[in-house]
mmCIF file of C-alpha atoms and ligand atoms in Angstrom:
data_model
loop_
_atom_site.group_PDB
_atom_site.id
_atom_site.type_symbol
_atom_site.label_atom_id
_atom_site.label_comp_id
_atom_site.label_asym_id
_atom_site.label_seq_id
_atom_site.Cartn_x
_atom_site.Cartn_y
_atom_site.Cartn_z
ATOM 1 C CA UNK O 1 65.492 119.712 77.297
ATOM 2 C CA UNK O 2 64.028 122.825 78.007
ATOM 3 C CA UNK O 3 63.248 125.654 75.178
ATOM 4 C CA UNK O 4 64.363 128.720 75.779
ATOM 5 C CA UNK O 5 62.869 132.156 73.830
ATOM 6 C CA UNK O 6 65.237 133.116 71.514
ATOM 7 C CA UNK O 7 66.748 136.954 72.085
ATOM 8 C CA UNK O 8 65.696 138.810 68.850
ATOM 9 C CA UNK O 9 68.057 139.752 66.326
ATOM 10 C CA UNK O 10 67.206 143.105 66.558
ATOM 11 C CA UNK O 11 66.773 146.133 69.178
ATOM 12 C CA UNK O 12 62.636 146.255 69.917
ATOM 13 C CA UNK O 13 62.568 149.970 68.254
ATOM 14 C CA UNK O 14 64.852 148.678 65.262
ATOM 15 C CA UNK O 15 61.349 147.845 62.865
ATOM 16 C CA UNK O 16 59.495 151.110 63.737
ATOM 17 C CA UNK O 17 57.989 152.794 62.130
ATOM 18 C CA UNK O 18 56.779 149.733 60.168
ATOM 19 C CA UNK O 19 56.479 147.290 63.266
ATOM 20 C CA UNK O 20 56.784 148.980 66.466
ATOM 21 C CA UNK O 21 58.478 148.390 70.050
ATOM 22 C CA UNK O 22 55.055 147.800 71.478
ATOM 23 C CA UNK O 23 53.784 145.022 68.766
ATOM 24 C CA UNK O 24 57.103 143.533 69.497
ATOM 25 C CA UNK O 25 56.405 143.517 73.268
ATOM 26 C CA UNK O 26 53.796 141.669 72.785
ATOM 27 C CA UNK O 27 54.562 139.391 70.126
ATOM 28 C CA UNK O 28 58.167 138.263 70.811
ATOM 29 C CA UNK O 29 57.428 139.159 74.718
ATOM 30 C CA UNK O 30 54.566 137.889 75.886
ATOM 31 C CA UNK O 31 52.920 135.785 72.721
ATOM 32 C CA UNK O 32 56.412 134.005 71.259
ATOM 33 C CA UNK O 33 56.869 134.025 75.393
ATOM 34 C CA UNK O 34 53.595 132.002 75.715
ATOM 35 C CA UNK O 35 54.452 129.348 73.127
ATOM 36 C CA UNK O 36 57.778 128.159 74.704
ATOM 37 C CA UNK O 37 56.156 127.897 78.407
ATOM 38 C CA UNK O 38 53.305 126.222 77.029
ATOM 39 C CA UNK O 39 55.535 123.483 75.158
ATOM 40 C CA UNK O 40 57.887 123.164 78.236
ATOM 41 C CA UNK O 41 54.786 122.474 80.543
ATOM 42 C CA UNK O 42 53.733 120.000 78.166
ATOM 43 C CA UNK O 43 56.516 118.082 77.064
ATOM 44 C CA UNK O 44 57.493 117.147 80.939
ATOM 45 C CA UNK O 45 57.383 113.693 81.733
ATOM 46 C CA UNK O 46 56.202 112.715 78.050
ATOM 47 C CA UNK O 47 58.584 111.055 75.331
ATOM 48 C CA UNK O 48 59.201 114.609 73.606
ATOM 49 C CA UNK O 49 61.012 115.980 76.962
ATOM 50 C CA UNK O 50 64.524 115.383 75.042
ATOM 51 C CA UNK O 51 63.533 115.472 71.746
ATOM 52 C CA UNK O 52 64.653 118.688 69.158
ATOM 53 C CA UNK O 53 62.044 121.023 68.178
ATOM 54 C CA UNK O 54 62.315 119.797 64.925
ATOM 55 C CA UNK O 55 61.630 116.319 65.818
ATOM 56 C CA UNK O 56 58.562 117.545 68.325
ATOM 57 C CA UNK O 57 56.783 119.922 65.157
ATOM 58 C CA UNK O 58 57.124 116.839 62.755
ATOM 59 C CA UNK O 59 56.161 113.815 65.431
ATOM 60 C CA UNK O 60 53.255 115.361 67.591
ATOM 61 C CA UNK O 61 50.007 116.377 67.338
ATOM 62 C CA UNK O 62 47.424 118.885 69.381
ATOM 63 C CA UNK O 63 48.790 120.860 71.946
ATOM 64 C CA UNK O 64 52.433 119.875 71.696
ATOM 65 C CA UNK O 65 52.403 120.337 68.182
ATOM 66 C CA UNK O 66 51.004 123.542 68.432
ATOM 67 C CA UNK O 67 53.078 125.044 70.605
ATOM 68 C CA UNK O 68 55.918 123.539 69.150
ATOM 69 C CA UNK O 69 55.702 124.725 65.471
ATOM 70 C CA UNK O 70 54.528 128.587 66.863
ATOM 71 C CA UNK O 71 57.770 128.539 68.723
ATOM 72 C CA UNK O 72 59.572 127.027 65.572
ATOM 73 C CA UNK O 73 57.518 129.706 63.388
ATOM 74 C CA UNK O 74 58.038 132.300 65.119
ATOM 75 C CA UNK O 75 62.377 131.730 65.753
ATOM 76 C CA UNK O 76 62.045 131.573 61.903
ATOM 77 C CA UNK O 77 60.139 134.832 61.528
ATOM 78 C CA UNK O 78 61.629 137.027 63.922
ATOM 79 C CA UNK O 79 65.070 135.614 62.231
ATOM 80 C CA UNK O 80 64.022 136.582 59.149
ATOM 81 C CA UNK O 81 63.402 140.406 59.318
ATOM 82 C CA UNK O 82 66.573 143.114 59.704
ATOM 83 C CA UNK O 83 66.231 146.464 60.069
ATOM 84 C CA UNK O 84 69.380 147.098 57.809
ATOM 85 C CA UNK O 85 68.940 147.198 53.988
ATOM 86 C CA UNK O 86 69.739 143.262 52.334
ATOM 87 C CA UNK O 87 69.135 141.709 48.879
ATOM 88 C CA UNK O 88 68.856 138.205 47.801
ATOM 89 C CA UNK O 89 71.733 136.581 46.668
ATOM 90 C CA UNK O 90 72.289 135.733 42.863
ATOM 91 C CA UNK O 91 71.728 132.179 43.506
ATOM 92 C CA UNK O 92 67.983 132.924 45.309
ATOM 93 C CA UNK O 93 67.365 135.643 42.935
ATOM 94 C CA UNK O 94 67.866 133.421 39.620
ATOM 95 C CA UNK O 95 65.717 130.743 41.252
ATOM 96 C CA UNK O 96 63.324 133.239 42.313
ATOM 97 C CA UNK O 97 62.989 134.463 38.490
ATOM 98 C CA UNK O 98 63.265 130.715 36.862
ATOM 99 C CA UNK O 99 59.965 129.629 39.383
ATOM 100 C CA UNK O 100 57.559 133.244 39.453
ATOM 101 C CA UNK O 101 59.309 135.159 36.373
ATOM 102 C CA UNK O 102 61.026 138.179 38.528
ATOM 103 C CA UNK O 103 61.670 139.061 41.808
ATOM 104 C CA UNK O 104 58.458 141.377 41.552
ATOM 105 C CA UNK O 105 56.199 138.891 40.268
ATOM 106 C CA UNK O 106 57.042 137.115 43.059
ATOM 107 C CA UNK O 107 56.562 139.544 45.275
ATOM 108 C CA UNK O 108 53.039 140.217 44.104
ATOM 109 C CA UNK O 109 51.921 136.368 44.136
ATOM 110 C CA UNK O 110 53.473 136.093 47.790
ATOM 111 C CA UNK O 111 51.784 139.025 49.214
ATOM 112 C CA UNK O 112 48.500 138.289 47.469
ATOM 113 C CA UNK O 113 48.324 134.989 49.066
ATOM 114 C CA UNK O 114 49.237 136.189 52.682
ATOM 115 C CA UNK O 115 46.465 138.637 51.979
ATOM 116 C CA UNK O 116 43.890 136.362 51.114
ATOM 117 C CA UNK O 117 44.798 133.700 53.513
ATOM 118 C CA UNK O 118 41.641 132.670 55.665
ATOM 119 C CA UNK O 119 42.238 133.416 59.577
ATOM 120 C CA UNK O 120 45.624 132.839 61.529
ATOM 121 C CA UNK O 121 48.159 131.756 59.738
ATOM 122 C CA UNK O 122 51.955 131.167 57.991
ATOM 123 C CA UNK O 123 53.000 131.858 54.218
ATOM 124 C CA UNK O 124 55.929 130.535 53.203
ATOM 125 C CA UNK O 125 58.913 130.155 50.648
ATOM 126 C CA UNK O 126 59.881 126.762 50.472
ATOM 127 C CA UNK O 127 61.986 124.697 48.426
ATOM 128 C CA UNK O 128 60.863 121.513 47.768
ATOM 129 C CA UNK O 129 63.360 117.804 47.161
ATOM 130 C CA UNK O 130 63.494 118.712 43.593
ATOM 131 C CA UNK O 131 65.075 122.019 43.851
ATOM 132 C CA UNK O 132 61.299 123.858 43.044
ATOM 133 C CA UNK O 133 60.947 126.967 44.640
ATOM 134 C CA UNK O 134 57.298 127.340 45.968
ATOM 135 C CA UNK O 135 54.895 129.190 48.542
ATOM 136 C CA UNK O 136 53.185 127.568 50.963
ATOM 137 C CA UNK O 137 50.430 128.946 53.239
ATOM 138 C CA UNK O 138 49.119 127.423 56.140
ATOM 139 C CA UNK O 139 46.243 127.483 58.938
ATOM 140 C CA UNK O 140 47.346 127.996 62.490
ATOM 141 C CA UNK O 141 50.827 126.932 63.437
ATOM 142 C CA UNK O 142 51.561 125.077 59.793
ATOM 143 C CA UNK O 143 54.698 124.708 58.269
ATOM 144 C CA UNK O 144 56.558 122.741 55.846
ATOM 145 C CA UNK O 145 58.274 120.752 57.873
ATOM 146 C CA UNK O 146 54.466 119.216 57.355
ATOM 147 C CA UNK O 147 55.056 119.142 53.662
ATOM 148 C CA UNK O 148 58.193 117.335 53.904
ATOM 149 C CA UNK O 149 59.990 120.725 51.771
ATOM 150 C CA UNK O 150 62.418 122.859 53.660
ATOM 151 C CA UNK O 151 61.257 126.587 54.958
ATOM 152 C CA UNK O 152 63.113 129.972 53.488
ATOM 153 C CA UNK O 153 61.040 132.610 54.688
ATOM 154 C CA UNK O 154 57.811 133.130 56.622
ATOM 155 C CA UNK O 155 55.085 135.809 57.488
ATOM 156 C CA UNK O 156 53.459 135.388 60.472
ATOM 157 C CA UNK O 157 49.777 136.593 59.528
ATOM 158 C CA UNK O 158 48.395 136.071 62.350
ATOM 159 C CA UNK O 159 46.363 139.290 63.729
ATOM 160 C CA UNK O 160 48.806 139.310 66.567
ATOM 161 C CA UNK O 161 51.785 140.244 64.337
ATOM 162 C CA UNK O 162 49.630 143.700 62.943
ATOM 163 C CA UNK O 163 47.052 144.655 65.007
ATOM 164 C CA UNK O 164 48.958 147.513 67.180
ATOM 165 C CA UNK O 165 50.195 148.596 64.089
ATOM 166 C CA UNK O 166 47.818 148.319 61.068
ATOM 167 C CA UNK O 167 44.524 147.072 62.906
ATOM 168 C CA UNK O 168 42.591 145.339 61.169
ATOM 169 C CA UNK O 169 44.557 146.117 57.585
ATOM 170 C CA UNK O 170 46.450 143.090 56.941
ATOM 171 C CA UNK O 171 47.797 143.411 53.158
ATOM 172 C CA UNK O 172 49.565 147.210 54.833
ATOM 173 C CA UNK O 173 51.422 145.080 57.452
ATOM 174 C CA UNK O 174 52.616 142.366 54.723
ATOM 175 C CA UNK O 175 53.604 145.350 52.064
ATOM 176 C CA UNK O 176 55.427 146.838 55.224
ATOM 177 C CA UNK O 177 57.319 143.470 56.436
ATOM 178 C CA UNK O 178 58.672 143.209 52.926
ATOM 179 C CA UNK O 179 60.860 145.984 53.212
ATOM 180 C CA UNK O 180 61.853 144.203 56.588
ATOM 181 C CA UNK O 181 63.250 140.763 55.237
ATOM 182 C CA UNK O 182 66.680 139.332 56.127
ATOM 183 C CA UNK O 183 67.795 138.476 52.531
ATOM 184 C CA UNK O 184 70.745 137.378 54.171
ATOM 185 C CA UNK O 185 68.744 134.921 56.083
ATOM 186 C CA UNK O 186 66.770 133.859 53.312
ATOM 187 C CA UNK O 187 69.661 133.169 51.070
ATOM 188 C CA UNK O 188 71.826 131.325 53.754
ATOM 189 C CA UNK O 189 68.737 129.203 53.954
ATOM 190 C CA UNK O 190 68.823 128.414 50.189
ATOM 191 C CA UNK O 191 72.569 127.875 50.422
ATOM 192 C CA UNK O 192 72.338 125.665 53.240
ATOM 193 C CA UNK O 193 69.794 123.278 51.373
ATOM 194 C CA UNK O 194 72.369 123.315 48.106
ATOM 195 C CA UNK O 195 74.906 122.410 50.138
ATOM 196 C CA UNK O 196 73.297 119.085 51.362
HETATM 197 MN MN1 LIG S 201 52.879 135.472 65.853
#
């Protein structure tokens, strides 16, 4: 199976002035780009060739895992950010509130810890088999597929994602993406995992 890059959900001036057409040039175009050549050159000839991406992030290691989960990370970032205004449903904001206290508090503990996160990275919400709400950062191209708890949201945090934009000023960029998020994304994500 080969992986395709997926078209973003968005027009490449839709973010600015907060993330702008040339960051995603580069990110979605040439970086996000990189990823899913990389993992196609890999995966050819080796068991993974018609395997999902899914199964590749959660059965490989080294190179194919890295190139796998940034491609999987990155689908699940770009996914997650609209350039229209959205709010979390009821359902994600009482769970929010019952987990961190408030939306806000929440807000503050997530962008703290993408803040303070050593190096390249991925924060994420999560919701783990007992219905716990939690965030998760990780080194690299982590995830929680890792974890074995299902992903709701990510920032990328890697200097790749800001450095156009903010240079070297990281907690700007994350501030900035949070008026960006696709509640409607995160929610459907929560609703998804109810569902099951
Ligand atoms: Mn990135």
């Amino acid at each position: 199976m080969t992986h395709t890059l997926m078209t973003l959900p968005f027009d490449k001036n839709a973010l600015e002035p907060f993330i702008s057409e040339e960051t995603l040039e580069y990110h979605h175009g040439k970086h996000h780009a990189a990823y899913i050549n990389n993992l196609n050159k890999l995966i050819e000839g080796t068991k993974y060739e018609e395997r999902t991406l899914v199964d590749i992030v959660t059965s490989s290691e080294g190179g194919i895992f890295n190139n796998a989960a940034q491609v999987y990370n990155h689908n699940f970032y770009f996914s997650g950010m609209s350039s229209t205004n959205t709010e979390p449903s009821e359902t994600l904001k009482a769970l929010l509130s019952k987990e961190f206290g408030s939306l806000e508090a929440f807000k503050d503990q997530f962008v703290r810890e993408a803040s303070a996160l050593f190096g390249a990275g991925w924060v994420w919400l999560s919701i783990d088999k007992e219905g716990a709400l939690l965030i998760e950062s990780f080194s690299n191209a982590g995830n929680p597929l890792l974890t074995g708890n299902t992903p709701l949201m990510t920032c990328d945090v890697w200097e790749h994602a800001y450095y156009i934009d903010y240079r070297n000023v990281r907690p700007e960029y994350i501030e900035k993406w949070w008026g960006l998020i696709n509640w409607d994304f995160v929610s459907q994500n929560l609703a998804a995992v109810i569902a099951a």
